[in-house]
Coordinates of C-alpha atoms in Angstrom, one line a residue:
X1 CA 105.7 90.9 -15.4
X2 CA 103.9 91.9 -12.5
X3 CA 100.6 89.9 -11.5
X4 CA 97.8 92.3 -9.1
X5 CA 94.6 90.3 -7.5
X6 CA 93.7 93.1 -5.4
X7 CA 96.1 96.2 -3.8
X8 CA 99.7 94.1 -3.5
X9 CA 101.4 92.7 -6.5
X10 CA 103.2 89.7 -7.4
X11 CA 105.8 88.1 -9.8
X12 CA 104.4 85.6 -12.3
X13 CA 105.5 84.6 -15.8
X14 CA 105.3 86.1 -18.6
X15 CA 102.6 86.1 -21.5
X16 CA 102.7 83.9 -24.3
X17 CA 101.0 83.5 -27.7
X18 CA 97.5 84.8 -28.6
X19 CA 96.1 82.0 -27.7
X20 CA 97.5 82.0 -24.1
X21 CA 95.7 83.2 -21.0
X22 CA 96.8 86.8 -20.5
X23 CA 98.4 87.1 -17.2
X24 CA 98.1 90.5 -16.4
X25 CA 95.4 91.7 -14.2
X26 CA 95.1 95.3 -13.0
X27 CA 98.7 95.8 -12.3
X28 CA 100.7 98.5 -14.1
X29 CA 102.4 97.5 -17.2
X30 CA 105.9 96.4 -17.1
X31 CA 108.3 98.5 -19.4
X32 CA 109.0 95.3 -21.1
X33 CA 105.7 94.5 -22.4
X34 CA 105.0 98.0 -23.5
X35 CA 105.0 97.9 -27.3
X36 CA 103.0 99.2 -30.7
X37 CA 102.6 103.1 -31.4
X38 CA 99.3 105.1 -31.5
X39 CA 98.3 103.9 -35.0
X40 CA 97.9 100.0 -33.0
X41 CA 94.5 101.8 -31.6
X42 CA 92.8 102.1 -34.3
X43 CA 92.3 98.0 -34.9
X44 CA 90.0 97.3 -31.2
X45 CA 88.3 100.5 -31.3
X46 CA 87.3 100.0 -35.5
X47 CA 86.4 96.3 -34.9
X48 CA 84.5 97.0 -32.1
X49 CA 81.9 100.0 -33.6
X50 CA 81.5 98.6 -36.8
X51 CA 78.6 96.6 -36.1
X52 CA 75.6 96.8 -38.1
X53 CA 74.3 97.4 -34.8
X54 CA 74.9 101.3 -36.0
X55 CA 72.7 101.1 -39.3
X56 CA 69.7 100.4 -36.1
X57 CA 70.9 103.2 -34.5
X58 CA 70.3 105.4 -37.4
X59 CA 66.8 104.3 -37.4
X60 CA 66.2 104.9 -33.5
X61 CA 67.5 108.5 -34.4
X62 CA 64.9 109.0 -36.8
X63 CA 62.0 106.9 -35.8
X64 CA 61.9 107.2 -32.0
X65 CA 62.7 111.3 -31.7
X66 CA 60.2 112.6 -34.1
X67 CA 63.0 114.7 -36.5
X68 CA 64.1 114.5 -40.2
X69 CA 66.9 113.3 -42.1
X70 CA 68.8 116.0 -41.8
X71 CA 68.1 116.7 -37.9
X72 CA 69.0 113.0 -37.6
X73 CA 72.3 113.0 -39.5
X74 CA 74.0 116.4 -37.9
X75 CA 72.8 114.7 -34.2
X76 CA 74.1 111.4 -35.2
X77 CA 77.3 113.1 -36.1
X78 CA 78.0 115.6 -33.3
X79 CA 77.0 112.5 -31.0
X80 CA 78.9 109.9 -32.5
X81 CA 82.4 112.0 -33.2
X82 CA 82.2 113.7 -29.4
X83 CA 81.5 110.8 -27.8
X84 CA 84.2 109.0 -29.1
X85 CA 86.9 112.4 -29.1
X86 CA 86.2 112.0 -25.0
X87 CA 87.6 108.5 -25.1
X88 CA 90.2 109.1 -26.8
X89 CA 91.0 112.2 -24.2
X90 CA 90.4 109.6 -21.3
X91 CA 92.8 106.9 -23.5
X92 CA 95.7 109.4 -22.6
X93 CA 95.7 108.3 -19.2
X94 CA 96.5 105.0 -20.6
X95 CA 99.4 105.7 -21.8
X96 CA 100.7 107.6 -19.0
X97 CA 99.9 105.6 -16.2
X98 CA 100.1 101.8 -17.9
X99 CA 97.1 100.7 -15.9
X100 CA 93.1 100.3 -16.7
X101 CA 90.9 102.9 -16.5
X102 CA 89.2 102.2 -13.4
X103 CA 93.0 102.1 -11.4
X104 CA 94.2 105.6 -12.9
X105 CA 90.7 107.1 -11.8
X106 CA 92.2 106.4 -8.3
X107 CA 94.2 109.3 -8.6
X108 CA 91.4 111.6 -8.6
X109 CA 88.8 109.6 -6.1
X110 CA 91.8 107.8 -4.0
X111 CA 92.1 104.3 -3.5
X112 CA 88.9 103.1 -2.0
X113 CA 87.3 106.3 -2.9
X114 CA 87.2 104.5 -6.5
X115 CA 85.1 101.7 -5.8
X116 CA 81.6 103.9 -6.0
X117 CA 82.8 104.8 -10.0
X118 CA 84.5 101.3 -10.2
X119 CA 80.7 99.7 -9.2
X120 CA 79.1 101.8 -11.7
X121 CA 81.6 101.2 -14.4
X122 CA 81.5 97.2 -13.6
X123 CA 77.5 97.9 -14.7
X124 CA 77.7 99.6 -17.5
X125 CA 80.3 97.0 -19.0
X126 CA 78.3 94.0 -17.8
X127 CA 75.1 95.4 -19.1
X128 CA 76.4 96.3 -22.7
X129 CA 78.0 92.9 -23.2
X130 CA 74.3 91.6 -22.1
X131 CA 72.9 93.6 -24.7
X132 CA 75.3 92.8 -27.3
X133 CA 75.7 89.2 -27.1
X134 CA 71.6 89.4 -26.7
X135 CA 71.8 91.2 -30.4
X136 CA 73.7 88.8 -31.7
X137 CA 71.4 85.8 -31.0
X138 CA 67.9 87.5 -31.8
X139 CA 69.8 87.9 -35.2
X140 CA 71.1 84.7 -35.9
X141 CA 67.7 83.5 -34.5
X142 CA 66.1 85.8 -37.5
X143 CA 68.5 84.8 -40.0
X144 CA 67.5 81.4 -39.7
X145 CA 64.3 82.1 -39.5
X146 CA 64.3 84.2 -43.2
X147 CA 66.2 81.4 -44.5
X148 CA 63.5 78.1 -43.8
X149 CA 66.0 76.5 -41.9
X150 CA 64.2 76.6 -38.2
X151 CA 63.3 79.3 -35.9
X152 CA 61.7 79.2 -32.1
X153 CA 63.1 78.6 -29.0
X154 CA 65.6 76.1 -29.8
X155 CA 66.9 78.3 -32.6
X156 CA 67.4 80.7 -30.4
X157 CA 69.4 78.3 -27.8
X158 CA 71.6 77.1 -30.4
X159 CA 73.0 80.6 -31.5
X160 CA 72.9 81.5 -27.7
X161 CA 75.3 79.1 -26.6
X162 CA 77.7 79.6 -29.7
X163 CA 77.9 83.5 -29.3
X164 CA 78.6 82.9 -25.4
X165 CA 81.3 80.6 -26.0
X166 CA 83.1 83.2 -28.4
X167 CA 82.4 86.2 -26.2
X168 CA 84.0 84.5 -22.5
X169 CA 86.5 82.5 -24.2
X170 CA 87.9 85.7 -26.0
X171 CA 87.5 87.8 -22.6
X172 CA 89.4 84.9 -21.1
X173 CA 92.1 84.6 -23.1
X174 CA 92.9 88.2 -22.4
X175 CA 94.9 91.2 -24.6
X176 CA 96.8 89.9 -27.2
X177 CA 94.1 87.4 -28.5
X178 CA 91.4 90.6 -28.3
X179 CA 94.1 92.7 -30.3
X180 CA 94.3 89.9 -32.5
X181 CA 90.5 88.7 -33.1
X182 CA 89.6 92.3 -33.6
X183 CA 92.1 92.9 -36.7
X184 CA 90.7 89.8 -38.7
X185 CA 86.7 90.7 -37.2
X186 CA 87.6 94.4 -38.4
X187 CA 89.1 92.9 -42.0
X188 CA 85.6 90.6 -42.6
X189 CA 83.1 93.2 -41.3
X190 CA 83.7 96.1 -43.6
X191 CA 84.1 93.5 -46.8
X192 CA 81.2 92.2 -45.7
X193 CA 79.1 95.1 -44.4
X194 CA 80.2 96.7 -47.7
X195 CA 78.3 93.9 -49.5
X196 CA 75.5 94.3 -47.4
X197 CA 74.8 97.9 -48.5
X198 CA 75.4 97.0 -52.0
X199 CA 72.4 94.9 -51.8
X200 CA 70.2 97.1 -50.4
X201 CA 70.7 100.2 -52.0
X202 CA 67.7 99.5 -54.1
X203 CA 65.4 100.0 -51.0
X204 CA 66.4 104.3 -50.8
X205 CA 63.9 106.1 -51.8
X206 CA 64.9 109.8 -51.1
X207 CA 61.0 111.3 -52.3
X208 CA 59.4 108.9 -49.5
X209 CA 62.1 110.2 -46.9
X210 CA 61.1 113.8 -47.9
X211 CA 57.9 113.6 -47.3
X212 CA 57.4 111.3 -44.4
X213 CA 60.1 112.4 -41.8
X214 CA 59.0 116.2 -41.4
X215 CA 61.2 118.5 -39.2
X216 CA 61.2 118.5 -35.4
X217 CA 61.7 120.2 -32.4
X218 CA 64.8 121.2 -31.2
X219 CA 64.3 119.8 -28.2
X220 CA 64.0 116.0 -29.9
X221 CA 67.2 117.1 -32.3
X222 CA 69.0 117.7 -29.1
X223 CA 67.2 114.0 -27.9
X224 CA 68.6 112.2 -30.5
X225 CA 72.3 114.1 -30.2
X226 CA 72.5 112.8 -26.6
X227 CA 71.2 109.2 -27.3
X228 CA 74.1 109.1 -30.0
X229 CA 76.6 110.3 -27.1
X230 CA 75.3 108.2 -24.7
X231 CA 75.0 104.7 -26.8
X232 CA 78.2 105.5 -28.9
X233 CA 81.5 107.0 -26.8
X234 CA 79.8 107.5 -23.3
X235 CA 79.2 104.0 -23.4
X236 CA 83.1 103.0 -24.1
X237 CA 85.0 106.2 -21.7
X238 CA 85.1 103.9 -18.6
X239 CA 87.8 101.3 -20.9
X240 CA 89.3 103.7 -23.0
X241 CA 92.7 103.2 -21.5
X242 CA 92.2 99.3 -21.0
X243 CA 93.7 99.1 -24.0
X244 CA 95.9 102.2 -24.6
X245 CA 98.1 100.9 -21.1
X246 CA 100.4 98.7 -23.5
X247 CA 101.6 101.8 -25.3
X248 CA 104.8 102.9 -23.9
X249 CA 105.4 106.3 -22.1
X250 CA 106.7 108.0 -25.4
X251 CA 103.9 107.6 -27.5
X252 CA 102.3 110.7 -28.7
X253 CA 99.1 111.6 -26.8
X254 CA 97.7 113.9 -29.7
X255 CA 98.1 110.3 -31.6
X256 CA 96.6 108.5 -28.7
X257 CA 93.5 110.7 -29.1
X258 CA 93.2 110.5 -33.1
X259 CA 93.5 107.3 -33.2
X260 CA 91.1 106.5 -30.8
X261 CA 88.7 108.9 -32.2
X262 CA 89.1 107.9 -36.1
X263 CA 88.7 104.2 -35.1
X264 CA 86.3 104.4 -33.4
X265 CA 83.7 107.6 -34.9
X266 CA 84.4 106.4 -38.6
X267 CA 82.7 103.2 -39.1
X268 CA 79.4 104.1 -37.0
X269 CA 78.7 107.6 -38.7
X270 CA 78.8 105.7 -42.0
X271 CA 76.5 103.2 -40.6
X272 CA 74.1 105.5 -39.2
X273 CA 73.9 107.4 -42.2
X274 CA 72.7 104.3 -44.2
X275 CA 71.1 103.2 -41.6
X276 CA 68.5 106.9 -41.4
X277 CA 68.3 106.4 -45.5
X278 CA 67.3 102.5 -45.3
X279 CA 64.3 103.4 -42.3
X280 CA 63.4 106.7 -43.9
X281 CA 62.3 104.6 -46.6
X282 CA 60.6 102.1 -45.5
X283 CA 58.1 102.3 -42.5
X284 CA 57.8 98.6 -42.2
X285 CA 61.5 98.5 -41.5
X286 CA 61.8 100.9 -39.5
X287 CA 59.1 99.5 -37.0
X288 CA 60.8 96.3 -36.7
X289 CA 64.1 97.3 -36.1
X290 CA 62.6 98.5 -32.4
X291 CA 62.0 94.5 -31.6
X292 CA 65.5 93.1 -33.1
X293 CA 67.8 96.1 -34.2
X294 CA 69.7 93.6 -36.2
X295 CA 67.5 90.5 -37.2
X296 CA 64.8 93.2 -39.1
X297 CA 67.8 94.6 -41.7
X298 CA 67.9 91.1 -42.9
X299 CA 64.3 90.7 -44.0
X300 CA 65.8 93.0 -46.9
X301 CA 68.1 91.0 -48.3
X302 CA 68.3 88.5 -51.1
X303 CA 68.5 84.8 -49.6
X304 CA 72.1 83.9 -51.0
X305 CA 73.6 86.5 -48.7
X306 CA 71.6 85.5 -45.9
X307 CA 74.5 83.8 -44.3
X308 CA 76.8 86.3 -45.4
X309 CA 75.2 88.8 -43.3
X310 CA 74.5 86.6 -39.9
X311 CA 78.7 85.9 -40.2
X312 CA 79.3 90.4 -40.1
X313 CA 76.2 90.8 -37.7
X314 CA 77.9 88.1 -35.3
X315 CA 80.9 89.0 -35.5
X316 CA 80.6 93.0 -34.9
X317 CA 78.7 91.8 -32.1
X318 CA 80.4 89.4 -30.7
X319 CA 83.7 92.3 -31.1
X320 CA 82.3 95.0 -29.4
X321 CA 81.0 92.2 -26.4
X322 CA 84.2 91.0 -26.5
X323 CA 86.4 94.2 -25.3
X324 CA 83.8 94.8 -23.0
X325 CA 83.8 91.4 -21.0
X326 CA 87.6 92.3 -21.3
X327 CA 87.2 96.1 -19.7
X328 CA 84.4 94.4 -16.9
X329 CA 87.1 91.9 -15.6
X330 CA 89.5 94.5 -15.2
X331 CA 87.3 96.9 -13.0
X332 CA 85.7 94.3 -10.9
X333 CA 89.0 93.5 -10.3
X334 CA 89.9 96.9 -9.5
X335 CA 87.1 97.0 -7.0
X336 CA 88.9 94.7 -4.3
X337 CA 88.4 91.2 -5.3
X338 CA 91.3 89.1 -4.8
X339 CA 90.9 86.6 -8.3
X340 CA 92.7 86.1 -11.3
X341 CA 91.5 88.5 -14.2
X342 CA 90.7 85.5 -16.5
X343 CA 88.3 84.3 -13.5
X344 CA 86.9 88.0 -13.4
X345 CA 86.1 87.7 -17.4
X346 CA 84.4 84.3 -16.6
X347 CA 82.4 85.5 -13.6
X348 CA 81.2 88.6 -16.0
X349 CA 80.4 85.5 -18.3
X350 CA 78.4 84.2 -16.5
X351 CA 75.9 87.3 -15.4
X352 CA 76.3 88.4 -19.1
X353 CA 74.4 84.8 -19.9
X354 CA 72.0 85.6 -16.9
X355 CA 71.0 89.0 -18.8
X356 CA 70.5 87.3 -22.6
X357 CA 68.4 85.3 -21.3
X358 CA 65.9 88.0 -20.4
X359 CA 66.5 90.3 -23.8
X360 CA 66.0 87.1 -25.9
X361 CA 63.5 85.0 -24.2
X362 CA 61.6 87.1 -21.8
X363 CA 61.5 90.6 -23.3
X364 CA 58.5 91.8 -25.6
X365 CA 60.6 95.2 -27.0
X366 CA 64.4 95.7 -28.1
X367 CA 64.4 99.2 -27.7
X368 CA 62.6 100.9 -24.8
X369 CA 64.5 98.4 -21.8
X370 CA 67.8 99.2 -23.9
X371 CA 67.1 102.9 -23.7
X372 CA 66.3 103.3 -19.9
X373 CA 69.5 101.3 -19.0
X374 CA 71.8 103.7 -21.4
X375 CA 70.1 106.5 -19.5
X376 CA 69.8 105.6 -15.8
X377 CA 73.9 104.1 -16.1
X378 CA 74.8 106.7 -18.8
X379 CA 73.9 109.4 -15.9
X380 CA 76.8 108.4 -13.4
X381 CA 79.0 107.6 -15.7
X382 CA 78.6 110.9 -17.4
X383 CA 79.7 112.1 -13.5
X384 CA 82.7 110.2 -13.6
X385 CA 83.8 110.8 -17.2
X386 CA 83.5 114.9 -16.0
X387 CA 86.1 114.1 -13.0
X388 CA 88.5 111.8 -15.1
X389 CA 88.3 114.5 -18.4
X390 CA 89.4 117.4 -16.0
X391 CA 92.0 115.3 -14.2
X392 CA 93.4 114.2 -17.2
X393 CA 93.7 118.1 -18.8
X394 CA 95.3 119.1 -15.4
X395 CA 97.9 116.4 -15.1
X396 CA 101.2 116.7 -17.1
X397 CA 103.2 114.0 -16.2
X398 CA 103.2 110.2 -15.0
X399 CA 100.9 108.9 -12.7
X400 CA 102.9 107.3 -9.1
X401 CA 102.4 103.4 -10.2
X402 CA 102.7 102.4 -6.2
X403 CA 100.5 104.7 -4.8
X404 CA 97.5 103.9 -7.3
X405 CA 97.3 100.8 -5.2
X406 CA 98.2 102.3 -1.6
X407 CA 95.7 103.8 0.3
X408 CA 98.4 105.9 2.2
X409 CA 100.0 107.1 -0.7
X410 CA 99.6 110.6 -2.9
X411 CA 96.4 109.5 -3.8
X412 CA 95.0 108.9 -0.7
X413 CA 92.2 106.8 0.4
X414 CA 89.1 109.1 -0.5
X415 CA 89.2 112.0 -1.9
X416 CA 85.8 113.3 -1.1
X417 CA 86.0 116.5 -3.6
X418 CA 85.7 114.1 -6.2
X419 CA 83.2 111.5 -4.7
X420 CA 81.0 114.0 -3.6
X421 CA 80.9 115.7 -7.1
X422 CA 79.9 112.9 -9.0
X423 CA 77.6 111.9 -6.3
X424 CA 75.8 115.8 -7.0
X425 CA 76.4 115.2 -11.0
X426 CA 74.6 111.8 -10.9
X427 CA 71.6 113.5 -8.6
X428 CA 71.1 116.3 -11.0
X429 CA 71.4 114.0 -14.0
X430 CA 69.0 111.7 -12.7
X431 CA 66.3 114.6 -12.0
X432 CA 66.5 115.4 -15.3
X433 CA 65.9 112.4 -17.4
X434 CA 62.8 110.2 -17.4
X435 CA 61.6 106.3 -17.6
X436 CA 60.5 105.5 -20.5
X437 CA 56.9 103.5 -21.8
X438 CA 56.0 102.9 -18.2
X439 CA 58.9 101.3 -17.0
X440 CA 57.5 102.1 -13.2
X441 CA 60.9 101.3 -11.2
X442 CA 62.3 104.3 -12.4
X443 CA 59.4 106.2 -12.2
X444 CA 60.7 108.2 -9.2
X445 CA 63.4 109.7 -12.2
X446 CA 62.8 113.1 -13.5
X447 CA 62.4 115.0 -10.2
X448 CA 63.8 118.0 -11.5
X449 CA 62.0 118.4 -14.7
X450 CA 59.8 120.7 -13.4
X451 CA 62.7 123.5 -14.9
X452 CA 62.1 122.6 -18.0
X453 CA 58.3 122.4 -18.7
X454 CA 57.8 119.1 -16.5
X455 CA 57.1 115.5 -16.9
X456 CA 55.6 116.0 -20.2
X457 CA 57.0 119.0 -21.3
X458 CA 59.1 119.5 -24.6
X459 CA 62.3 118.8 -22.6
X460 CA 61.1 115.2 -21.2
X461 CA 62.2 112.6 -23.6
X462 CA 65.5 114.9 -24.3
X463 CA 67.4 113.5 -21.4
X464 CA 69.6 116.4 -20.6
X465 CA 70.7 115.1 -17.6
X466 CA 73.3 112.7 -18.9
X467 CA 74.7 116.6 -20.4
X468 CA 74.4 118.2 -17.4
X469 CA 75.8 114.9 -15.1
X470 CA 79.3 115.3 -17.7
X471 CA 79.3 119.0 -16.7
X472 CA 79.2 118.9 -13.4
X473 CA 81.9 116.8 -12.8
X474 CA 84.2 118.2 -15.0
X475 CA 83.7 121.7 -14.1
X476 CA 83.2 120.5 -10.5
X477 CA 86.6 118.6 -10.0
X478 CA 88.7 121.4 -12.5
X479 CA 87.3 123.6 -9.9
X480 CA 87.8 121.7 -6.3
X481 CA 90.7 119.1 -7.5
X482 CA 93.3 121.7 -9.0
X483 CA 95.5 122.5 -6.1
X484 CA 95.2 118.4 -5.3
X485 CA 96.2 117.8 -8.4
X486 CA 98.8 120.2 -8.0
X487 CA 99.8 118.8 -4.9
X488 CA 100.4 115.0 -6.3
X489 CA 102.6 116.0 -9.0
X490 CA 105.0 118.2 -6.9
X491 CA 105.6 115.2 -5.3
X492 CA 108.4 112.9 -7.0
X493 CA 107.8 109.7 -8.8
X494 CA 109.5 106.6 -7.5

């Protein structure tokens, strides 16, 4: 097995059990370790999106963008299942190139050239796990709270330092206890979340979703649409070969992309759906899921399966958090700095603690700070995920394992074609998307929305730009990279 703490590798031992510290760091697979088929995908991706997190989303679709049911559903869906089908395109690279993400988007940016995505991608990662782990305190904190037990500050300690323990000590163990965790967290979560809607099916009231959610504007159905992509797939594309790198050479890449897509799409358009039936019934509810997402479904429920439900809200949280303190180790690894990736998960750890603190203790709203940061990282990473789509659809065989990690090789050291397209993407995207409820560091955002009515315009809370940002890049790079691409694989693999 090969060991890599920055651009040269070394020889190390091999893995062990589950429960041992995964070895591997950003280095390219070694044939030996490459196991599993397509079908192996659909365990991390299931685990990690079947949160009831998504029954909140289905209630930001309807309450926060103004639309009806309907509207809500067909955006939810579009969002959800396109989102995910660009991860699983990404995930292709995975299995081709036996590296993470952030090392295989080399080819396109070159070595060094990398590190402005890598940086971005290192944010979004750290940031969700903030926001998840953050979820799954205020929720236990609620739970408790419903149930008598205790609630304040100290509650809220208690189930902080339990949900931080699980999320770093998974990331530190590495792959095969993530692959492992997520199969039994996957197993307990849809029994469980199962029961949950059982019990609450009583609080539907189709007449009252009728006549209280009327019809919107196209422009906030196409809102809602994109704050599906972005808090669904767009969130997951900058790890979607993390985990797709053990699968060897021969696996199918149509498989690679179904399975991706089908574990990850399937549990949260379910979710949603229950989730727009549950607020569109009940305007209480759907007012306090915008403070705690998660802790407000369980005001619903009968006390006996109080528990019950803080054990699936937990652990879906603590799942999804979980791959992504994994996928952050690996690309701050990937941006130069020479540590072991189990001392990369910790370090993420640690600012991922830093960043609970605020959503549990400091912040008034759930919502409005969690939108803003899906929209002003969503933007650039929308840039990047345009270059890696298109590099991926032009490339046909193997990436050159060495030169992913040599500046001098095929790669190169920066490729400015691509740099420079996600840079234009990202200021595009950003002109066309706005702060929300006053947030005033990001007030300079939304410099371009003059196009499309202005600052408070029909178009201003759609947040095209994360669209337009995915656009460019792809058609930018299919358009400036080809003959490099070209170039590269006429080249011979060593």
């Amino acid at each position: 097995m090969v060991i890599e703490y920055n651009n040269e590798p070394a020889t190390d031992a091999g893995r062990g059990s589950a429960l041992a510290v995964e070895l591997n760091g950003i280095n390219v697979i070694d044939e030996a370790e490459r196991k599993g088929a397509p079908r192996s995908l659909f365990w991390p991706w299931f685990a990690a999106n079947v949160s009831v997190l998504g029954i909140g989303y289905g209630a930001y679709l309807l309450g926060f963008f103004g639309v009806s049911f309907t509207q809500a559903l067909i955006a939810g869906l579009i969002g959800t299942v396109v989102s995910f089908l660009l991860c699983g395109v990404v995930a292709i690279a995975g299995k081709r190139g036996s590296a993470p993400t952030m090392i295989e988007s080399r080819a396109a940016f070159g070595v060094n050239g990398n590190k402005l995505p890598g940086f971005v991608s290192w944010v979004l990662l750290v940031g969700w796990e903030t926001v998840l782990a953050a979820l799954a305190v205020l929720a236990t904190a609620t739970v408790f709270d419903q149930l008598g037990w205790s609630s304040g500050p100290a509650t809220k300690l208690l189930a902080f330092v339990v949900v931080i323990v699980l999320v770093i000590g998974a990331g530190v163990l590495g792959f095969d206890t993530v692959m492992r965790v997520q199969q039994w967290i996957t197993i307990a979560t849809i029994v469980l979340t199962v029961g949950y809607m059982a019990l609450t099916f009583g609080h539907i009231h189709f007449s009252v979703i009728t006549a209280n959610h009327p019809a919107g504007p196209v422009e906030a159905w196409v809102g809602a649409g994109i704050f599906a992509l972005t808090g669904f797939g767009l969130g997951w594309i900058n790890s979607a070969a993390d985990y797709s790198r053990y699968l060897p050479r021969s696996a199918s890449s149509a498989g690679v992309v179904a399975w991706t897509t089908i574990g990850a799409a399937s549990a949260p358009i379910i979710l949603v759906g229950y989730g727009l039936l549950l607020a569109g019934s009940d305007g209480d509810l759907l007012e306090a899921i915008g403070n705690d997402p998660i802790g407000a479904l369980a005001t619903i429920l009968p006390t006996w399966y109080l528990i019950p439900f803080a054990f699936v809200a937990i652990l879906g949280l603590v799942g999804g958090a979980v791959l992504d303190i994994y996928s952050s180790g690996l690309t701050l690894l990937s941006l130069g700095i020479r540590i072991p990736r189990w001392s990369a998960a910790g370090i993420d750890g640690v600012i991922m603690m830093l960043g609970s603190i605020y959503f549990v203790f400091i912040a008034d709203n759930f919502f409005y700070p969690f939108q803003t940061f899906l929209y002003f990282v969503g933007v650039p990473v929308a840039a990047w995920a345009g270059v890696m789509l298109a590099d991926v659809a032009m490339r046909r065989g193997p990436y050159a394992e060495r030169d992913l990690f040599d500046p001098r090789g095929r790669y190169g050291s920066v490729r400015w074609p691509a740099v420079l397209t996600m840079l234009v993407g990202t200021g595009v995207g950003w002109g066309l998307v706005t702060s929300s409820q006053g947030i005033t560091w990001l007030a300079w955002e939304g410099y371009f929305m003059g196009w499309l009515g202005g600052a408070d315009g029909p178009w201003a809370t759609a947040s095209v730009g994360i669209v337009f940002a995915l656009v460019i890049g792809f058609l930018g790079w299919l358009v400036f990279g080809r003959q490099t691409v070209r170039r590269q694989e006429a080249l011979p693999v060593g």
